Amino acid sequence: MELENCQSVDDFMSGLVKRNPGEPEFHQAVREFAESVVPFVLEHPQYQEAQILERMTEPDRIVIFRVTWEDDQNRIRANRAWRVQFNNSIGPYKGGMRFHTNVTQSVLKFLGFEQTFKNSLTGLPMGGAKGGSNFNPKGKSNNEVMRFCQSLMTELHRHIGEDTDVPAGDIGVGAREISYLFGQYKRLENRFVGTLTGKGLAFGGSLVRTEATGYGCVYFCEDMFNHVGESIRGKTVGISGSGNVAIYAAEKSVELGAKVLTLSDSSGFIHDPDGIDAEKIAFVKDLKEVRRGRINEYAEKFKSASFHEGKRPWSVPVDVAMPCATQNEVSGDEARTLLANGVKAVCEGANMPTELEGVHAFVKAGILYAPAKAANAGGVAVSGLEQSQNALRLSWSREEVDERLKTIMREIHAQCVTYGSKAKSEIVNYVDGANIAGFVKVAEAMLAYGAV
Ligand code: NDP
């Protein structure tokens, strides 16, 4: 059903589900967005007349291709890869690449859709995209990962470019993978340009990019607390994941005086009532970034900690929860458990980590709840700063990049307050705030272009 005839989110969603069968993650991301934006669009006829919402939920294009590579036993292997170029209304496409066995077109469409509005919130000129493959990097040798990345880039390079589409990392794509991808891109193109971000510092990477998503998430959390006259200092924090986002969210939380109690991976979570301090975080960095080990080793090393196999950390009472692993890792029941245990703030480092039922519970409870679009935008923001430095052929200092990151997170917070609360005294609805603020900028650009 077209939006001009539709009276509700359900009407809009039934059309979207029909047009995109079998894509539950994409449906979920659009529904969460539509619950904020449909009422706003119904009040603004210019968006309805131009069918903005229908156009915005249709990716500009999706490239799907086979990646053939050879493993260490000389067997030929084949994976599927995608690049979902969702919307380039406000700048070249920008978004990470994910390597994980559960990558599907639905997952990448949800990520590309959310990326469009997250990038809009940063205030930088970046469109939205996402890509990846069902390749599983776990247990593969460096040479296997290199051959896979080179083969993937052999096709991908013709669809990307510094003014077209600029990929970065995500789950399963860290410094090692970006280096292999960029090395092959440079070889095929015979040009040294900033077409990937998250690069090594020796070849065009930006200081603070590695830390940016985790740090930015904590800066946003602190902005929310400051807005209600409080601080993260002295609070207990529960974090899931132990990858790039989780590690640096833990590091910045500790730096700002909070006590981090949990970390996890897909095998279970560790609970350390003594707190995961800087020294213990250094152990996790080595475990995960260098040795590529499992989180249970933490409990073997530090006797204050316990390991809970196959479980998620949300039963541990904390003041602040930061889901930093993957989508749908906080169920409706787990959200209610967090609330019953007195959680004051939930700040999403991962993309769409909370099921819709949980989102509704957090908003209804009136806690400080920062959705991923706002809370984890620091990563792509510093990727945008990496692009600027590459274009200028300059490198900014750590302090300069960190200061810009803080400013960007503060400005995203301010936009959420503007669009997420009607009166100064009102509790800010950060979900509405982030969705509507992200929407308006993209929608205005689309209106200006006419029917394209
Ligand atoms: P990493 O690959 O570095 O780490 C992912 C972590 O999450 C690992 O600890 C991993 O455990 C765990 N994890 C992954 N999948 C699952 C699963 N299905 N169940 C349980 N645990 C899981 O990824 P990142 O830290 O980069 O990304 C984490 C989240 O943050 C993602 O949602 C990503 O989209 C989002 N994000 C990342 C940004 C970035 O700059 N990197 C920017 C913005 C958002 P295991 O090793 O056992 O798989």
Short mmCIF file of C-alpha atoms in Angstrom, two decimals, residues 69-77 144:
data_model
loop_
_atom_site.label_atom_id
_atom_site.label_comp_id
_atom_site.label_asym_id
_atom_site.label_seq_id
_atom_site.Cartn_x
_atom_site.Cartn_y
_atom_site.Cartn_z
CA TRP A 69 39.41 -19.24 -3.28
CA GLU A 70 41.79 -22.06 -2.45
CA ASP A 71 42.30 -23.37 1.12
CA ASP A 72 45.56 -24.66 2.62
CA GLN A 73 44.74 -28.22 1.51
CA ASN A 74 44.50 -26.94 -2.10
CA ARG A 75 40.74 -27.48 -2.15
CA ILE A 76 38.65 -25.01 -4.12
CA ARG A 77 36.09 -23.21 -1.94
CA GLU A 144 43.51 -18.49 3.66
#
